[in-house]
Short mmCIF file of C-alpha atoms in Angstrom, two decimals:
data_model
loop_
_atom_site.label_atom_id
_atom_site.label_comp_id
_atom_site.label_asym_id
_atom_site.label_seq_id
_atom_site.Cartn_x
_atom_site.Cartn_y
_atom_site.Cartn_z
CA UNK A 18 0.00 0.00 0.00
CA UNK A 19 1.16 3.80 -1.09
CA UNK A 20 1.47 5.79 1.91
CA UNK A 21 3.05 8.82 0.76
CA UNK A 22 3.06 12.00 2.83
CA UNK A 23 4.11 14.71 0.63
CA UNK A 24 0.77 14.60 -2.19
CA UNK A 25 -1.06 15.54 1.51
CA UNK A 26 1.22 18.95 1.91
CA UNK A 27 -2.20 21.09 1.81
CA UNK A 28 -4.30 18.79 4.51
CA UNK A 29 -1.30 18.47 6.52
CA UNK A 30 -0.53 22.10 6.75
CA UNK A 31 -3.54 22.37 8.27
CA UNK A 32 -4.05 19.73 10.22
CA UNK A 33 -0.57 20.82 11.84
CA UNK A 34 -1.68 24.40 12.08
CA UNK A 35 -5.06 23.69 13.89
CA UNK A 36 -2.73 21.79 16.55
CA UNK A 37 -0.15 24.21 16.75
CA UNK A 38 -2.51 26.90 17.24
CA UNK A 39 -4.59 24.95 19.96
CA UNK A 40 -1.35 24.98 21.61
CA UNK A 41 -0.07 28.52 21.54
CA UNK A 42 -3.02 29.54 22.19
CA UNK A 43 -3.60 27.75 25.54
CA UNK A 44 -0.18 29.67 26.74
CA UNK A 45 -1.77 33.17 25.36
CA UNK A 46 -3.17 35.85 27.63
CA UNK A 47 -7.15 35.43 27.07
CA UNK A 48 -6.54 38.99 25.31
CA UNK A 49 -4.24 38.65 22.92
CA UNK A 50 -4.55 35.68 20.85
CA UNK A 51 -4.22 37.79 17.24
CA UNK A 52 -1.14 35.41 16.19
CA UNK A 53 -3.26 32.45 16.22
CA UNK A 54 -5.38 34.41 13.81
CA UNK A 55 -2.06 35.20 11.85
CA UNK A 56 -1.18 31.29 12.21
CA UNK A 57 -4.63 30.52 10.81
CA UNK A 58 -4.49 33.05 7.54
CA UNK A 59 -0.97 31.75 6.92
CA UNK A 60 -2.09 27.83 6.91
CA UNK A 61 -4.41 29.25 4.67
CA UNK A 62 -2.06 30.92 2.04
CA UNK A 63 0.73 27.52 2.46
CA UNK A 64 -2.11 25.32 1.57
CA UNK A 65 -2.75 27.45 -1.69
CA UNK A 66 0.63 27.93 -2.67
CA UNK A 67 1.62 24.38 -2.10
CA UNK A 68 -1.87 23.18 -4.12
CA UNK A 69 -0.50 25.18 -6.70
CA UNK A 70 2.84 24.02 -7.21
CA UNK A 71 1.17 20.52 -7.38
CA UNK A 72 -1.70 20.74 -9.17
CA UNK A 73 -0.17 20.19 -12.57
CA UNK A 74 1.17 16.56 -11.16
CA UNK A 75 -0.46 13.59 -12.30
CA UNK A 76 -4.02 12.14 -11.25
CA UNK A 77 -3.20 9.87 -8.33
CA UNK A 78 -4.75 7.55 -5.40
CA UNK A 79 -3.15 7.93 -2.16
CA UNK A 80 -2.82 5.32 0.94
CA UNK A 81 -4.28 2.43 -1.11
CA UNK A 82 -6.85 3.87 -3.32
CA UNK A 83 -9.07 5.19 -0.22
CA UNK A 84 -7.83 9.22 -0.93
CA UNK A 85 -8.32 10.36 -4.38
CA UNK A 86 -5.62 13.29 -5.53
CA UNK A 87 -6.76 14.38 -8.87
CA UNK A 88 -8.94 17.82 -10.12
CA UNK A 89 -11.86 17.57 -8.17
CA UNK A 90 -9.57 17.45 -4.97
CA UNK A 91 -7.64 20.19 -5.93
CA UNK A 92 -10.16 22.73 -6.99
CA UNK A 93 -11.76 21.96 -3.75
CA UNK A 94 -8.74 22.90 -1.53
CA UNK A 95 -7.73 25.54 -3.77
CA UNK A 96 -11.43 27.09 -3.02
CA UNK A 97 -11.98 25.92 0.64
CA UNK A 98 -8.34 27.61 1.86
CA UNK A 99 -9.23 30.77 -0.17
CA UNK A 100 -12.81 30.66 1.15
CA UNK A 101 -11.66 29.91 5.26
CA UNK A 102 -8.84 32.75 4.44
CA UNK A 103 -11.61 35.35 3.26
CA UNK A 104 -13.68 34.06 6.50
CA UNK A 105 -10.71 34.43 8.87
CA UNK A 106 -10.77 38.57 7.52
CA UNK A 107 -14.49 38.78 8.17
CA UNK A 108 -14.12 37.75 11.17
CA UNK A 109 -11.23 39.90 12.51
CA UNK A 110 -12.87 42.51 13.49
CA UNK A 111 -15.59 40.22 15.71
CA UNK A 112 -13.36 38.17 17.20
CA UNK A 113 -10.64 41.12 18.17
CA UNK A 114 -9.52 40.55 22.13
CA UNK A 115 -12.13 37.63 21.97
CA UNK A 116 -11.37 35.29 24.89
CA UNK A 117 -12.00 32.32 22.90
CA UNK A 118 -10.31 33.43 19.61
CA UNK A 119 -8.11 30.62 19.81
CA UNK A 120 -10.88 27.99 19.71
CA UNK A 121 -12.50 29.95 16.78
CA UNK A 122 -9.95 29.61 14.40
CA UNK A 123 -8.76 26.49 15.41
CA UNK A 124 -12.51 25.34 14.69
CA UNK A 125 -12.28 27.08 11.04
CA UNK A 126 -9.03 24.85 10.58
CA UNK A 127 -10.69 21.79 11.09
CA UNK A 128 -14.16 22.24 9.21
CA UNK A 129 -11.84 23.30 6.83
CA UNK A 130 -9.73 20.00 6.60
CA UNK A 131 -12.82 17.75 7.14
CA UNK A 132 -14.37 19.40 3.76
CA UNK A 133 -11.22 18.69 1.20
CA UNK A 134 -11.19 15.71 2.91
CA UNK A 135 -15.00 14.44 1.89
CA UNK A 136 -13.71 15.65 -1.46
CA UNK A 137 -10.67 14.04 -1.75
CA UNK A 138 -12.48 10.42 0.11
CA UNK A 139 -12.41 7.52 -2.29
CA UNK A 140 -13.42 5.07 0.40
CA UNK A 141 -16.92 4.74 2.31
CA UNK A 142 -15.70 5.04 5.57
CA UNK A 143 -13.06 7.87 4.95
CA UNK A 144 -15.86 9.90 3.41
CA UNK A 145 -17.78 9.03 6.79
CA UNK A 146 -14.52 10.37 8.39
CA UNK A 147 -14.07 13.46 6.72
CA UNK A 148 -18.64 14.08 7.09
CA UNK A 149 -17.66 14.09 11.02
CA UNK A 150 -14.76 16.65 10.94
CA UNK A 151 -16.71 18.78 8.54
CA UNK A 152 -19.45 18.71 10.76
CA UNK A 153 -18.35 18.51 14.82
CA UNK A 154 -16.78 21.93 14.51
CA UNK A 155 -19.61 23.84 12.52
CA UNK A 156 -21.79 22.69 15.60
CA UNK A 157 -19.46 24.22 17.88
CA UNK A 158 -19.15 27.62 15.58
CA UNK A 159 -22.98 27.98 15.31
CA UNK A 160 -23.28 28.53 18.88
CA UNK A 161 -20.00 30.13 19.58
CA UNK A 162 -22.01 33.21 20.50
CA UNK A 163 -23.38 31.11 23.50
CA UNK A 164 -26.85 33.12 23.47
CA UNK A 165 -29.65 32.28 23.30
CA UNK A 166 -30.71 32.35 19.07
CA UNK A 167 -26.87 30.65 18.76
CA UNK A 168 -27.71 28.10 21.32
CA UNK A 169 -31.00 26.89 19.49
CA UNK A 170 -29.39 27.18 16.42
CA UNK A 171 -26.33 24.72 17.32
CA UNK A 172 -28.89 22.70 18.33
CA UNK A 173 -31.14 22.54 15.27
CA UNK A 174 -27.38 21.95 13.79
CA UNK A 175 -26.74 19.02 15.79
CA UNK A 176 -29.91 17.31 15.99
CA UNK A 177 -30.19 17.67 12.11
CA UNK A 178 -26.53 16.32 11.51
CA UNK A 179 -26.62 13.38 14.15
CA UNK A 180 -29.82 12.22 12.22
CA UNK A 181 -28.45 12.46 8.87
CA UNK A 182 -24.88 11.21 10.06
CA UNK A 183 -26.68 8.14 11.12
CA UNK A 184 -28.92 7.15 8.71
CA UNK A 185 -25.33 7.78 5.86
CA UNK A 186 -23.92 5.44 8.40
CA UNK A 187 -26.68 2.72 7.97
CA UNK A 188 -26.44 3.35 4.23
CA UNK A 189 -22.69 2.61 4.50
CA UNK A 190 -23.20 -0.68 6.12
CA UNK A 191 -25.67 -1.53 3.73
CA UNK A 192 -24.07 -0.55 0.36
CA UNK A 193 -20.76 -2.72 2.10
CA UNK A 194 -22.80 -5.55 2.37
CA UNK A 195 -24.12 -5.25 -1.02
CA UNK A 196 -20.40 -5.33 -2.69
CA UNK A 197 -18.44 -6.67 0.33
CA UNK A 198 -16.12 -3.43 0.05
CA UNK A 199 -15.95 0.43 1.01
CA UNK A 200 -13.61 0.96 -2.00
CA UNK A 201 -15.31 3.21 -4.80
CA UNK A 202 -13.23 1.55 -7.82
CA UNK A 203 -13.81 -1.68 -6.25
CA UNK A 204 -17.28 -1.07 -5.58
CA UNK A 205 -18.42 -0.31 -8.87
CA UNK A 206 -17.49 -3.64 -10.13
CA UNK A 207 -19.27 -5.30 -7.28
CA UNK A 208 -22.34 -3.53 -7.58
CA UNK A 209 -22.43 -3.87 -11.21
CA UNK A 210 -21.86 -7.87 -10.95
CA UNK A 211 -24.46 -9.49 -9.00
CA UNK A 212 -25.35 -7.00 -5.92
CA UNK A 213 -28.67 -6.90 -5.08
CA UNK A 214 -30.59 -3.45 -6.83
CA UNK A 215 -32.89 -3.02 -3.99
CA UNK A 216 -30.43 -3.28 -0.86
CA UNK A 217 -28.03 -1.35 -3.18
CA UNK A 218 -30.29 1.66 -3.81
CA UNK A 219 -31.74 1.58 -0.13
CA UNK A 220 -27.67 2.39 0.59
CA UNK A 221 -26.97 4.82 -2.02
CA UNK A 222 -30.02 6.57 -1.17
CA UNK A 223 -29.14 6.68 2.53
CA UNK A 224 -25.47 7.97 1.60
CA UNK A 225 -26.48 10.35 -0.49
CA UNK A 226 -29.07 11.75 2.47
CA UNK A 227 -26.14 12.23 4.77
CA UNK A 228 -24.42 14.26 2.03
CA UNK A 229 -27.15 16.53 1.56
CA UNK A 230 -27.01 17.77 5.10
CA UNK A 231 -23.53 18.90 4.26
CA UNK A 232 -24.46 20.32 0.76
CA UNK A 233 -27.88 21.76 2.32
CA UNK A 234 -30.51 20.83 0.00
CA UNK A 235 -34.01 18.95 0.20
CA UNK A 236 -34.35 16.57 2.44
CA UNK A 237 -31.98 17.98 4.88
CA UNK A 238 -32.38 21.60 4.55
CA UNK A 239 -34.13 22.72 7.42
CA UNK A 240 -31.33 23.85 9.40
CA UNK A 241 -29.94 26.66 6.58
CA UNK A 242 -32.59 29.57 7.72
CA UNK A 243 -32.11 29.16 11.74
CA UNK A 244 -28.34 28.90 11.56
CA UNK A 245 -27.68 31.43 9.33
CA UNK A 246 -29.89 33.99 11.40
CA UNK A 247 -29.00 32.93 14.75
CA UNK A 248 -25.24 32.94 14.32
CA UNK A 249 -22.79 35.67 13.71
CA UNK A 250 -22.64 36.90 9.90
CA UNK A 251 -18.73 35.20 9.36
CA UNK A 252 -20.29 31.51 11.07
CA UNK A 253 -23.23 31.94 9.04
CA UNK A 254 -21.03 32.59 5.80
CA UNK A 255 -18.74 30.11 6.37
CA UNK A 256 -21.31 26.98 7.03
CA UNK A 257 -23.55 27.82 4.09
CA UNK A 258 -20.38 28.00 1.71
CA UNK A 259 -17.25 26.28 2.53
CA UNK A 260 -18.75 22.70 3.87
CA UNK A 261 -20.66 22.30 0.76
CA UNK A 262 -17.98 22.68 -1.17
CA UNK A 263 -16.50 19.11 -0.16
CA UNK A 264 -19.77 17.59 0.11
CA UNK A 265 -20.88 18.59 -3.60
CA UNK A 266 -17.37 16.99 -5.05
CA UNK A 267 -17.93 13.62 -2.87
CA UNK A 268 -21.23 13.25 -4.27
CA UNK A 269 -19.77 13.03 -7.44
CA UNK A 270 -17.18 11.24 -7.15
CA UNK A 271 -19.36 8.86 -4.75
CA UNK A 272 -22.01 8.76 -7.36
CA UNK A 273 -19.79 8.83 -10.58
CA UNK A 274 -16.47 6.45 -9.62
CA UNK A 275 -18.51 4.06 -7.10
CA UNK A 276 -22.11 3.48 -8.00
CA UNK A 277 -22.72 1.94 -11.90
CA UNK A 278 -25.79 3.56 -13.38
CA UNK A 279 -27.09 0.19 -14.17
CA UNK A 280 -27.44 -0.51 -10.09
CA UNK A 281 -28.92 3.00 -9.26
CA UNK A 282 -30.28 5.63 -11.44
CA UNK A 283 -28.46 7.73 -9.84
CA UNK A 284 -28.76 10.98 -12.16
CA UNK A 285 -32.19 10.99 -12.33
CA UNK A 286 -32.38 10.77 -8.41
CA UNK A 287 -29.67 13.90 -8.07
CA UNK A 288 -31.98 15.71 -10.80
CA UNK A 289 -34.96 15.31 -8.95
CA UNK A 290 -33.40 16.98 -5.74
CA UNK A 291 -32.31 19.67 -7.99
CA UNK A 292 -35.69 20.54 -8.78
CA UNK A 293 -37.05 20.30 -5.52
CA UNK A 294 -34.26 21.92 -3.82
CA UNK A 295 -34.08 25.23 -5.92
CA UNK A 296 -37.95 25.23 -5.94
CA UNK A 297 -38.31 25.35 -2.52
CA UNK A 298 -35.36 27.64 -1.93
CA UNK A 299 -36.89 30.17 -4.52
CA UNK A 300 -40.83 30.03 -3.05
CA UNK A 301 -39.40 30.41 0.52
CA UNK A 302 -37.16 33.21 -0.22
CA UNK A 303 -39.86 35.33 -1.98
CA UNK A 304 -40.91 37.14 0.85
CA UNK A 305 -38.08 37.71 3.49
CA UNK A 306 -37.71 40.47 4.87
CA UNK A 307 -34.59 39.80 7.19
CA UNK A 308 -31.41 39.91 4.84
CA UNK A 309 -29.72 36.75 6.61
CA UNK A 310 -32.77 34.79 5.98
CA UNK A 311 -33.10 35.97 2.29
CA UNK A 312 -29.50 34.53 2.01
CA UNK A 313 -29.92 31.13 3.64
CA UNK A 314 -33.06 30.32 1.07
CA UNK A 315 -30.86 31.62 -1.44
CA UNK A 316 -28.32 29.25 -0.72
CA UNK A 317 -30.54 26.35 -1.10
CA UNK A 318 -32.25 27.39 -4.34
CA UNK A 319 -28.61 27.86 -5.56
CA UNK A 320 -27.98 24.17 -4.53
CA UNK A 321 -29.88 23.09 -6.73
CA UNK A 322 -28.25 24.65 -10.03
CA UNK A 323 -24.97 23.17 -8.07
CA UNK A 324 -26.57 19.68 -7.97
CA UNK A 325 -27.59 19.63 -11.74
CA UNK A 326 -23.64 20.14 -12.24
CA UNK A 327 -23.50 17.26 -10.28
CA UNK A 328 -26.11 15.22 -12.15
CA UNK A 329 -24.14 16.05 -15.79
CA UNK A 330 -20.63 16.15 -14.29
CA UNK A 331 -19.44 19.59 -15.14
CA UNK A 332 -19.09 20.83 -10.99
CA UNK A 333 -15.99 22.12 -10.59
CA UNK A 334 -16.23 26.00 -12.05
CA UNK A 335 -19.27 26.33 -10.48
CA UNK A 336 -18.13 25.50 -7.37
CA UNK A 337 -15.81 27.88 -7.23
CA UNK A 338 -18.10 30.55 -8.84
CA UNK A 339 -20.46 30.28 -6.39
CA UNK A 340 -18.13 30.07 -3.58
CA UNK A 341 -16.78 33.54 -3.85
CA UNK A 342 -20.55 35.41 -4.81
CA UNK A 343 -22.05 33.97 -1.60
CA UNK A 344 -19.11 35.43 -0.15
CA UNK A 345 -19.57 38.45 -1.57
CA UNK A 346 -23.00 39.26 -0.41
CA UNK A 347 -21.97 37.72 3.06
CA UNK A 348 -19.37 40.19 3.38
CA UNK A 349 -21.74 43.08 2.92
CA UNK A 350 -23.91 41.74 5.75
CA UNK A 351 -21.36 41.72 8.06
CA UNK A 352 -19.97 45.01 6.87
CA UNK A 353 -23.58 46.30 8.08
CA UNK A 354 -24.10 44.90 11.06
CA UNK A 355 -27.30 46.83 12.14
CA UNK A 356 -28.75 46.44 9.05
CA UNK A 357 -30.88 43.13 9.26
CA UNK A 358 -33.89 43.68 7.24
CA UNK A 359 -34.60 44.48 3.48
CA UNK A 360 -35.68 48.19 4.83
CA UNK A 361 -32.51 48.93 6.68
CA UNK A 362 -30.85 49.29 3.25
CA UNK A 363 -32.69 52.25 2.31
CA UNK A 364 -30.07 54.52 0.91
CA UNK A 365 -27.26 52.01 0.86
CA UNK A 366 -25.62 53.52 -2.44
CA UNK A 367 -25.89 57.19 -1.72
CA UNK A 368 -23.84 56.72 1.37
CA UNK A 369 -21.84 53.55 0.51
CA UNK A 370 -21.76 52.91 -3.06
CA UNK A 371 -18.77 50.44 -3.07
CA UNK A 372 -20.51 48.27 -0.87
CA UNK A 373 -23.74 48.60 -2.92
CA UNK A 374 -21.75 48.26 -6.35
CA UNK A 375 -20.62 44.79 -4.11
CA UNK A 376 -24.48 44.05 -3.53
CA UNK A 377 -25.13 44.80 -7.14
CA UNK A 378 -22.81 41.92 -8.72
CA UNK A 379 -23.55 39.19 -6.18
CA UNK A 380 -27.17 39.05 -6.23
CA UNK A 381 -26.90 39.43 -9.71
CA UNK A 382 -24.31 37.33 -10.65
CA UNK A 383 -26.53 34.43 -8.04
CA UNK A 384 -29.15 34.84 -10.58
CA UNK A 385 -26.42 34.81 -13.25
CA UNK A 386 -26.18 37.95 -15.26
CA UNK A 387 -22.81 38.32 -17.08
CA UNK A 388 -19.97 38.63 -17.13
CA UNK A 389 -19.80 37.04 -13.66
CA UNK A 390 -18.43 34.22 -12.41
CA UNK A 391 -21.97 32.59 -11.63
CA UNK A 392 -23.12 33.12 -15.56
CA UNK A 393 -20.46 31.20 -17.16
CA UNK A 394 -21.05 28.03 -14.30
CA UNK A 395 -25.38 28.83 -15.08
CA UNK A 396 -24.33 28.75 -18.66
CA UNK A 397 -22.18 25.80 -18.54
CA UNK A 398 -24.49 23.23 -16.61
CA UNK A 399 -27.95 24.57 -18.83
CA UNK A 400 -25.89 23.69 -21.38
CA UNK A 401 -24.86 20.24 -20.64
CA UNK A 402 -28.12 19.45 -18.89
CA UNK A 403 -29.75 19.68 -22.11
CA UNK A 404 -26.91 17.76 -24.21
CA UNK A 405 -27.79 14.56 -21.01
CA UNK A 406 -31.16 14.78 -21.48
CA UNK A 407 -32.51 16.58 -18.96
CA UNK A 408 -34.40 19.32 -20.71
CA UNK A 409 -37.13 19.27 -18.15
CA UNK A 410 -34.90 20.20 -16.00
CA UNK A 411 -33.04 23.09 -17.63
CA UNK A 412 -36.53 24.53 -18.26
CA UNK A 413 -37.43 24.15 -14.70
CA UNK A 414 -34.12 25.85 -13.88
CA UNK A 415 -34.72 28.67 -15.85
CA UNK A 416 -38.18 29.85 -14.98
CA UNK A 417 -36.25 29.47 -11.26
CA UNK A 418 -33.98 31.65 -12.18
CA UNK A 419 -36.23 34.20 -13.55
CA UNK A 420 -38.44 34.01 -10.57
CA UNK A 421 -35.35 34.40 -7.94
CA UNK A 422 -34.72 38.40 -9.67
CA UNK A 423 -38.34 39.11 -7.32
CA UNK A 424 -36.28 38.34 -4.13
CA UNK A 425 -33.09 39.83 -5.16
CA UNK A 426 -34.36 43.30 -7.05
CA UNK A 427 -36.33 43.56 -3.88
CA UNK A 428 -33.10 44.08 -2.03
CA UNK A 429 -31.86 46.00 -4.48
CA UNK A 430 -34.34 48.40 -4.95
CA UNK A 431 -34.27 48.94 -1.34
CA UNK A 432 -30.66 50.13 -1.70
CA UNK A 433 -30.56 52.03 -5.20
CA UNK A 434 -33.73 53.59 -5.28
CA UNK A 435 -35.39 54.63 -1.86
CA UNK A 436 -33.61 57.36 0.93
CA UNK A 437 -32.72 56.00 4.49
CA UNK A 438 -35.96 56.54 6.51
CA UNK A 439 -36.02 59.04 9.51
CA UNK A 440 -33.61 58.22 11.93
CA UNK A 441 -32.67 54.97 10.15
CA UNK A 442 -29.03 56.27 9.15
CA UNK A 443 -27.60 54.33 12.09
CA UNK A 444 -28.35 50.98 10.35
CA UNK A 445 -25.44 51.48 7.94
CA UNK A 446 -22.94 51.89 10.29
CA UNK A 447 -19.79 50.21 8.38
CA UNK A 448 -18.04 47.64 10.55
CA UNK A 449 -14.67 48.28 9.47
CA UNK A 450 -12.06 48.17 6.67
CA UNK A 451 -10.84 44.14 7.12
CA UNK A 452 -14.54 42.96 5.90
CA UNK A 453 -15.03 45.69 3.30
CA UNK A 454 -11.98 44.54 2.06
CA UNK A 455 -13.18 41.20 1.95
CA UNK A 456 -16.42 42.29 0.21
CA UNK A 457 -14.28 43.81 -2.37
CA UNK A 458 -12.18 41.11 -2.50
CA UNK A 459 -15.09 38.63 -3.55
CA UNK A 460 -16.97 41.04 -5.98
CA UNK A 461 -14.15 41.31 -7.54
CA UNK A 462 -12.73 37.62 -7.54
CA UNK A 463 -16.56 36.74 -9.29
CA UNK A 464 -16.23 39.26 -11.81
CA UNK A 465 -12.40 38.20 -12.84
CA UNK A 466 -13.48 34.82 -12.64
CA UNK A 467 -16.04 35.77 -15.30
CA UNK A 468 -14.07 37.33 -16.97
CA UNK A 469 -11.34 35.02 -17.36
CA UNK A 470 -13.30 31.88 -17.54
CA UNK A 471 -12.08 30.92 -20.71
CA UNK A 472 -8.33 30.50 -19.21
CA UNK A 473 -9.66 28.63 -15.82
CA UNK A 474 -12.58 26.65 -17.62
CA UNK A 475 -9.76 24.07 -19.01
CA UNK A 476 -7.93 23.73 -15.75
CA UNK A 477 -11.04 22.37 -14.08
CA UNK A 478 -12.05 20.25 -16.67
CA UNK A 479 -10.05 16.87 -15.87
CA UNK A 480 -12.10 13.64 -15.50
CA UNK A 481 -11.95 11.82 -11.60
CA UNK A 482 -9.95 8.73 -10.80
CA UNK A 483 -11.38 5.63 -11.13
#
């Protein structure tokens, strides 16, 4: 068996970093624990640079064939250590003198590790691994705030992941006992032999249940809305962005390397999902009125564009494209912390209109108005759902998409076109320069990203290992 090291640079940076700031920050005055943050960012930028001097390397399986190290695996670390970083900058200002600040990044770290590795997991029980490290510490963010709406959020958090963990669990056990192995290349011989279809599906459906806790779409959405509002803005950003980021590329690779089409029709199941979950995200969203809220029912109508991807294979540019827009509109949020409802942005652009330019191109490049980021990914995945077959779906998409401008011109409108009310100046309130500069930072990484897409588009293109 290949147990090499050195392919696992990224995950071991910060693996090593969460530890090493646990440490220093137990012999830190209560304070002054800013160099953990610094220890944090800079775990962040080694994992990048050292995905990038790899990522050119050849396609490879690592400790057996149980960790995959191939395109999928890289976009996702290349996106989940620029994501944390831009999380660890929102979250400065918040967490400044913070007696727990150590804990907070150090929790970051690991959700961070525990998403590239369901990304990277080519074996059943290593994606069950990498599901619990992605998912412990996002419990423990959510209520970070220990108050009251954080407390009952964490909860909702918990009680919905220990259900879902379980019942992947049971559908690990039973797609094992179908092909008498966790291995994905192994197991889509097995299944495709002689395994029994209705055991098999059972499993795969299970699996796939536990995974869309992590992505956040129907069945296992019903924690997005009270953890994103009862959390702090960076928590809320962070667990509606970065863990779905893994989860998406294991349910390909899970779905694509492991289960034969022939056992379990398994693209028709992810399309169906799709459709529910963007439906539902849309109708729910309509008529929000808190800002946080609006967001978390955005994020699971945009799951569902993100799981047709995943039903026609072409994931990877979207990920990334919607990675950075969520961001993006996040980042305004926090930058206006009193401003929690669709009215309190009355104004927005006459006093701030940077942050409203900001607004501007991440609603509308989530809807997917060029040249953004979020467009070319739309664009992409339309296209290819079509070319599969799916045309029921890509019309379904569409008239979703159309319908989501009612929820997102309402916020808009709000800030381009109506003055502040009497006395409601004091709602935008900027919270400081470290998460306008991550607003900026995002708006502008979707529009380059749009812009550029026909230089990136090829380097996310590779196939998975099988």
């Amino acid at each position: 068996m290949n147990e090499r090291l050195a392919p696992l640079t990224p995950e071991i940076i910060l693996a090593a970093s969460a530890v090493a700031g646990l440490l220093a920050g137990s012999w830190l005055p209560r304070q002054r624990q800013w160099p953990v943050r610094l220890l944090a960012a800079a775990a962040c930028l080694a994992a990048l640079a050292s995905t990038a001097l790899t990522t050119a390397g050849t396609a490879t399986t690592d400790f057996g064939s149980s960790y995959a190290i191939d395109v999928a695996t890289d976009t996702v670390r290349i996106v989940v250590a620029a994501a944390t970083l831009l999380v660890i900058c929102l979250s400065a200002g918040v967490m400044r003198a913070h007696p727990r600040e150590t804990e907070f990044y150090v929790l970051l770290l690991l959700a961070a590790l525990g998403t590239i590795l369901l990304a990277g997991a080519n074996d059943l029980l290593l994606l069950f691994a990498g599901y619990l490290l992605a998912s412990v510490p996002g419990y423990a963010l959510a209520g970070f705030g220990k108050d009251a709406p954080g407390t009952e959020a964490a909860l909702k958090y918990y009680l919905m992941g220990a259900l879902f963990g379980i019942a992947m669990l049971a559908g690990i056990t039973l797609v094992y006992g179908a092909g008498r192995t966790t291995s994905y290349p192994l197991l889509h011989t097995a299944l495709a032999a002689a395994a029994p279809h209705g055991v098999t599906a059972v499993g795969v459906i299970a699996v796939v249940a536990g995974l869309m806790f992590k992505i956040g779409g129907v069945p296992a959405q019903f924690w997005i809305p009270d953890v994103t509002e009862g959390t702090s803005t960076p928590v809320a950003a962070f667990v509606t962005t970065v863990p779905k980021l893994g989860a998406l590329a294991a349910l390909l690779r899970l779905l694509s390397v492991a289960v034969p089409a022939s056992a379990v029709n398994w693209p028709l199941l992810v399309a169906v999902l799709a459709a529910a979950s963007m439906t539902l995200g849309n109708f729910a969203a309509f008529f929000q009125t808190s800002v946080k809220r609006l967001l978390a029912y955005s994020t699971i109508s945009q799951v569902g564009y993100l799981l047709m991807a995943v039903a026609v294979g072409t994931l990877l540019f979207y990920l990334a494209a919607y990675a950075v827009t969520n961001l993006a509109a996040f980042a305004v949020v926090a930058e206006l912390p009193d401003a929690r409802t669709i009215a309190d942005y009355r104004g927005l652009a006459s006093r701030h209109p940077g942050l409203a330019a900001v607004l501007l191109l991440s609603l509308l490049g989530l809807v997917g108005t060029p040249p953004t980021a979020v467009f070319l990914g739309k664009l992409q995945v339309f296209t290819a759902t079509i070319d599969g077959g799916y045309g029921w779906l890509a019309g379904l998409a569409v008239v979703n998409t159309v319908a989501s401008l009612f929820y997102y011109l309402r916020w808009l409108v709000a800030a381009f076109l109506r003055q502040p009310r009497d006395g409601g100046a004091e709602a935008l309130q900027p919270a400081g320069r470290w998460v306008a500069l991550v607003a900026y930072t995002a708006g502008a990484a979707s529009l380059a990203m749009g812009i550029a897409s026909a230089a990136i588009l090829p380097l996310v293109n590779g196939h998975l290992i099988r």
